[in-house]
PDB file of C-alpha atoms in Angstrom:
ATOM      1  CA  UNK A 173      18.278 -18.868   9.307  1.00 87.00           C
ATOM      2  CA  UNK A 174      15.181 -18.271   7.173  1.00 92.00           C
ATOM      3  CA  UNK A 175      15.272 -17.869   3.789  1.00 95.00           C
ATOM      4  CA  UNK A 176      12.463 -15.727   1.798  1.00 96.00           C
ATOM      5  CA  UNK A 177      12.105 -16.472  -2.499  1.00 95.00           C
ATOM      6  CA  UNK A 178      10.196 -14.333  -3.872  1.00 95.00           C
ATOM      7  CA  UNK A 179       8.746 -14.487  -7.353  1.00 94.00           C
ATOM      8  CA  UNK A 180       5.684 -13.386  -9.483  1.00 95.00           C
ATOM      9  CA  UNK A 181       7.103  -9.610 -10.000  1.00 93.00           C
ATOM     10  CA  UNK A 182       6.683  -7.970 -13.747  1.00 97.00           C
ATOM     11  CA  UNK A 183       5.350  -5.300 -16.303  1.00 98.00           C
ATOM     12  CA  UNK A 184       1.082  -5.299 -16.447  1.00 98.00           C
ATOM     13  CA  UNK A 185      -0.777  -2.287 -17.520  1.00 98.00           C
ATOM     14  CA  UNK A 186      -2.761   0.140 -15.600  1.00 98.00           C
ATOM     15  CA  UNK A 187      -5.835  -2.129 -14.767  1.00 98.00           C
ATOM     16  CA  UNK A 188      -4.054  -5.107 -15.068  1.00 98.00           C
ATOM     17  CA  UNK A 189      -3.412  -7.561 -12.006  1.00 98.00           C
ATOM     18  CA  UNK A 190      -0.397  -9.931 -10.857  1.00 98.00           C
ATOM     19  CA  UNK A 191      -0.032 -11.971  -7.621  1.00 98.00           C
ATOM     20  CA  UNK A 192       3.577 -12.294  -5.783  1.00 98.00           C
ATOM     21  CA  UNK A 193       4.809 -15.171  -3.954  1.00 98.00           C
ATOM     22  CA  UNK A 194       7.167 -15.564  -0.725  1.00 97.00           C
ATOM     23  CA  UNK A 195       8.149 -18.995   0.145  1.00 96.00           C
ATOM     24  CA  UNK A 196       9.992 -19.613   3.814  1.00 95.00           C
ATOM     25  CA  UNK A 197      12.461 -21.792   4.712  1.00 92.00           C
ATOM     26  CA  UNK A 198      12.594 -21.929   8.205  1.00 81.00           C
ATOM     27  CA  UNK A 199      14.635 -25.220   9.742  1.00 85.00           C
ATOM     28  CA  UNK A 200      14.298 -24.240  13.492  1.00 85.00           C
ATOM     29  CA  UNK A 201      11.848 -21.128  13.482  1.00 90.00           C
ATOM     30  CA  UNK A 202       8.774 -20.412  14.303  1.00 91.00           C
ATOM     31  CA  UNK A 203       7.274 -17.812  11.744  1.00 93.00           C
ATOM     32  CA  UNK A 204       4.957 -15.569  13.180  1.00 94.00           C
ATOM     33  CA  UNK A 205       3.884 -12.314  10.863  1.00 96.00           C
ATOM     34  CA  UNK A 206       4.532 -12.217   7.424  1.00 97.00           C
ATOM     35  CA  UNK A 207       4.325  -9.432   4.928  1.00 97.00           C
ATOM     36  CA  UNK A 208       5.260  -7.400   1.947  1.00 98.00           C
ATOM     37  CA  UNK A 209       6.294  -4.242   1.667  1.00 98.00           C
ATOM     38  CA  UNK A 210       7.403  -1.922  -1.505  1.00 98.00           C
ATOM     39  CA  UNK A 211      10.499   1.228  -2.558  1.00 98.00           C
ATOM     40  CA  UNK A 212       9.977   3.456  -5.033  1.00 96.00           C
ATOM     41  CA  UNK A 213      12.866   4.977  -6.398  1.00 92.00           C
ATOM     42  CA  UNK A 214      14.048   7.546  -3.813  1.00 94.00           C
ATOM     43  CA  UNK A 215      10.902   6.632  -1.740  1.00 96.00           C
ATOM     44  CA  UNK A 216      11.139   4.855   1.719  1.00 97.00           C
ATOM     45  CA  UNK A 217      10.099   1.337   1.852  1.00 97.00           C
ATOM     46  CA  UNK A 218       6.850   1.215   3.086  1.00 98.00           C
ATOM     47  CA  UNK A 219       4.458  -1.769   4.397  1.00 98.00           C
ATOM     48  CA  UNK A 220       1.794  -2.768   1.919  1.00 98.00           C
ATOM     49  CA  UNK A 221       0.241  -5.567   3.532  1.00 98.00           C
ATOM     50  CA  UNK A 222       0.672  -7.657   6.545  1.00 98.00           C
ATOM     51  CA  UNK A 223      -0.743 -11.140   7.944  1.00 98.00           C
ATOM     52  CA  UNK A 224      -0.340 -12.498  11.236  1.00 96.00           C
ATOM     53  CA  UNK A 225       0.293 -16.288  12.540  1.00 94.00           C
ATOM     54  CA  UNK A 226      -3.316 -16.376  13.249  1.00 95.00           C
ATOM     55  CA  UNK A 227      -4.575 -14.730  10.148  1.00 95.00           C
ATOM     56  CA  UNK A 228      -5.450 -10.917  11.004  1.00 97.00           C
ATOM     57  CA  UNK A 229      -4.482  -8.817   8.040  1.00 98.00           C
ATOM     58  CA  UNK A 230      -3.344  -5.388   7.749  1.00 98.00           C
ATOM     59  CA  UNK A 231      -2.875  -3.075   4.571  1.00 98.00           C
ATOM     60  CA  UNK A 232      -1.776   0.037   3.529  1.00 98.00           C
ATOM     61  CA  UNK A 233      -4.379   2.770   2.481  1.00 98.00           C
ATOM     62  CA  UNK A 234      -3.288   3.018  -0.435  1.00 97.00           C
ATOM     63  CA  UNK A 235      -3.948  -0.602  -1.795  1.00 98.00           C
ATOM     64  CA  UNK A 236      -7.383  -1.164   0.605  1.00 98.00           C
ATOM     65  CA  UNK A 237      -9.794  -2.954  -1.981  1.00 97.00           C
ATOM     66  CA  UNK A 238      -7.423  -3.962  -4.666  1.00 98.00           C
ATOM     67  CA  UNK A 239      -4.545  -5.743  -2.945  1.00 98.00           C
ATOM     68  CA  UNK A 240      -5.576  -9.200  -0.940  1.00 98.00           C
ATOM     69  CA  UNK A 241      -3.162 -10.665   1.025  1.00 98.00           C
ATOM     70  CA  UNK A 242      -2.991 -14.414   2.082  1.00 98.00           C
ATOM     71  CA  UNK A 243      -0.869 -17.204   3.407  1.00 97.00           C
ATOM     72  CA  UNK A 244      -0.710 -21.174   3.006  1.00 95.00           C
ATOM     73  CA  UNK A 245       0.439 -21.741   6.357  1.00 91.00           C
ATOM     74  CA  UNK A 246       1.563 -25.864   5.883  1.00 91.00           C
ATOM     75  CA  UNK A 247       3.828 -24.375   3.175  1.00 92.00           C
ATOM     76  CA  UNK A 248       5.160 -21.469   4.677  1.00 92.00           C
ATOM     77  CA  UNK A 249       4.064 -19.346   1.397  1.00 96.00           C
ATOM     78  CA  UNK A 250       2.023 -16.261   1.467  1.00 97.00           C
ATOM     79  CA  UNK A 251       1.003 -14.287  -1.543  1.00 98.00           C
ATOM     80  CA  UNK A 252      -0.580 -10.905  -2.487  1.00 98.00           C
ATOM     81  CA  UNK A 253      -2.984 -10.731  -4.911  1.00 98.00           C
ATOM     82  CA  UNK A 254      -2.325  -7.562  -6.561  1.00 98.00           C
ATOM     83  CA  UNK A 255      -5.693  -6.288  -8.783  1.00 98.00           C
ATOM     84  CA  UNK A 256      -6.713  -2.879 -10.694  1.00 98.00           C
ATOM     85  CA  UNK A 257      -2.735  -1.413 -10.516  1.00 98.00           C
ATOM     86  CA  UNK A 258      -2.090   1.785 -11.158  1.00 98.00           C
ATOM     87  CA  UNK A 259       1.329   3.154 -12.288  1.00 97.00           C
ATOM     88  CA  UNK A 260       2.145   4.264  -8.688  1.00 97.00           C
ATOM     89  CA  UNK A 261       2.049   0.866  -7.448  1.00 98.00           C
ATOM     90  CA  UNK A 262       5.635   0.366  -9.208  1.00 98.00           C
ATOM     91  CA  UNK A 263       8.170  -0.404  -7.145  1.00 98.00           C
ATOM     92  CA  UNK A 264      10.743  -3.396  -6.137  1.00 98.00           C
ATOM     93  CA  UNK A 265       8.385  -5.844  -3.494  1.00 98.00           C
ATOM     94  CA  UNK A 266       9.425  -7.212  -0.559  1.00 98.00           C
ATOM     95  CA  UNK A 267       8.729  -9.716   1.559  1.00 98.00           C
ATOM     96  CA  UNK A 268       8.755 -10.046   5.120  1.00 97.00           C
ATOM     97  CA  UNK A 269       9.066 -12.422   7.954  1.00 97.00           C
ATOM     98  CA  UNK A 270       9.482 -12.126  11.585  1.00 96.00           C
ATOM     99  CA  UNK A 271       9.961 -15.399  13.494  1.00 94.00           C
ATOM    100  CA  UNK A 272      11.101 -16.956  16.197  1.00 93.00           C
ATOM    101  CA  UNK A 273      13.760 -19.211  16.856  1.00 93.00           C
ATOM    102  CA  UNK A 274      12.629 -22.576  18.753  1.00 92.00           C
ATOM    103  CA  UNK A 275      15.412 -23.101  20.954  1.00 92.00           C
ATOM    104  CA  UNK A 276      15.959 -19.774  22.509  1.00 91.00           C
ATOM    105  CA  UNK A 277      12.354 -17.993  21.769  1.00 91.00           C
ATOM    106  CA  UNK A 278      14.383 -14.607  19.939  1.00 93.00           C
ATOM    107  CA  UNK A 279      12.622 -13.023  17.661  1.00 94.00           C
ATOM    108  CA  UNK A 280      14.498 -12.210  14.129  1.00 95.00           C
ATOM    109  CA  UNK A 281      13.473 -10.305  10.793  1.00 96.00           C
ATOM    110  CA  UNK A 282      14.182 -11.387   7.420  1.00 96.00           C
ATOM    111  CA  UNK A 283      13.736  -9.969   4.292  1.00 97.00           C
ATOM    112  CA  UNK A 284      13.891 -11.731   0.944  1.00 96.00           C
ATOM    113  CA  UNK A 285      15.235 -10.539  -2.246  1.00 96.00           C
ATOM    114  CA  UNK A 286      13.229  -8.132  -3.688  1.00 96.00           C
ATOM    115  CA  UNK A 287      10.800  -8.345  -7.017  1.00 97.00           C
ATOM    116  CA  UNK A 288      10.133  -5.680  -9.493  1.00 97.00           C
ATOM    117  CA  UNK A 289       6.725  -4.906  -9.770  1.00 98.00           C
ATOM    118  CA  UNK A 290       6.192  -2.446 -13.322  1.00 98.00           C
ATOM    119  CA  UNK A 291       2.926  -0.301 -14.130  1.00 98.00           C
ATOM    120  CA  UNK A 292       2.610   1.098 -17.212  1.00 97.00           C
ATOM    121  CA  UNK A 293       0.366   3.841 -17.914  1.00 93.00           C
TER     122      UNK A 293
END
């Protein structure tokens, strides 16, 4: 099993900036791509930002030039520097990790808890 905690979530004002945190635990796995994603009430969750076992990164339109997304990779962490927010950018986080078990080479998908990310205007 991996295991994602998240933290770093809260309430910032438009303009304002916060950084989230996703720590693995992953006895036995291999993580490859990690990422966060975001829901809106009655909104699909969507991908924000994504970055790979070898460091590519990926990110939503929407967030291109304020949201930076990075990963310690000796502690399993990555983060996402979250700058100039806007009240759309509310929503509960995500993260994100797809890895692969050692022994048998599967590939699984975890998700951690979720962390509430507030924008006022």
């Amino acid at each position: 099993q991996v295991q994602l905690v998240e933290s770093g979530g809260g309430l910032v004002q438009a303009g304002g900036s916060l950084r989230l945190s996703c720590a693995a635990s992953a006895n036995a796995f291999s993580i490859n791509t990690m990422g966060w994603y975001r829901q809106a009430p009655g909104k699909q969750r969507e991908l924000v930002a994504d970055i790979t076992s070898g460091g590519s990164t990926n990110y939503a339109d929407s967030v291109k030039g304020r949201f930076t997304i990075s990963r310690d990779f000796a502690k399993n962490t990555v983060y996402l520097q979250m700058n100039s927010l806007k009240p759309e950018d509310t929503a509960a986080y995500f993260c994100n990790a797809q890895a692969r078990r050692l022994t048998t080479l599967r590939q699984y998908q975890y998700w951690g808890q979720g962390t509430q990310v507030t924008v006022s205007s």
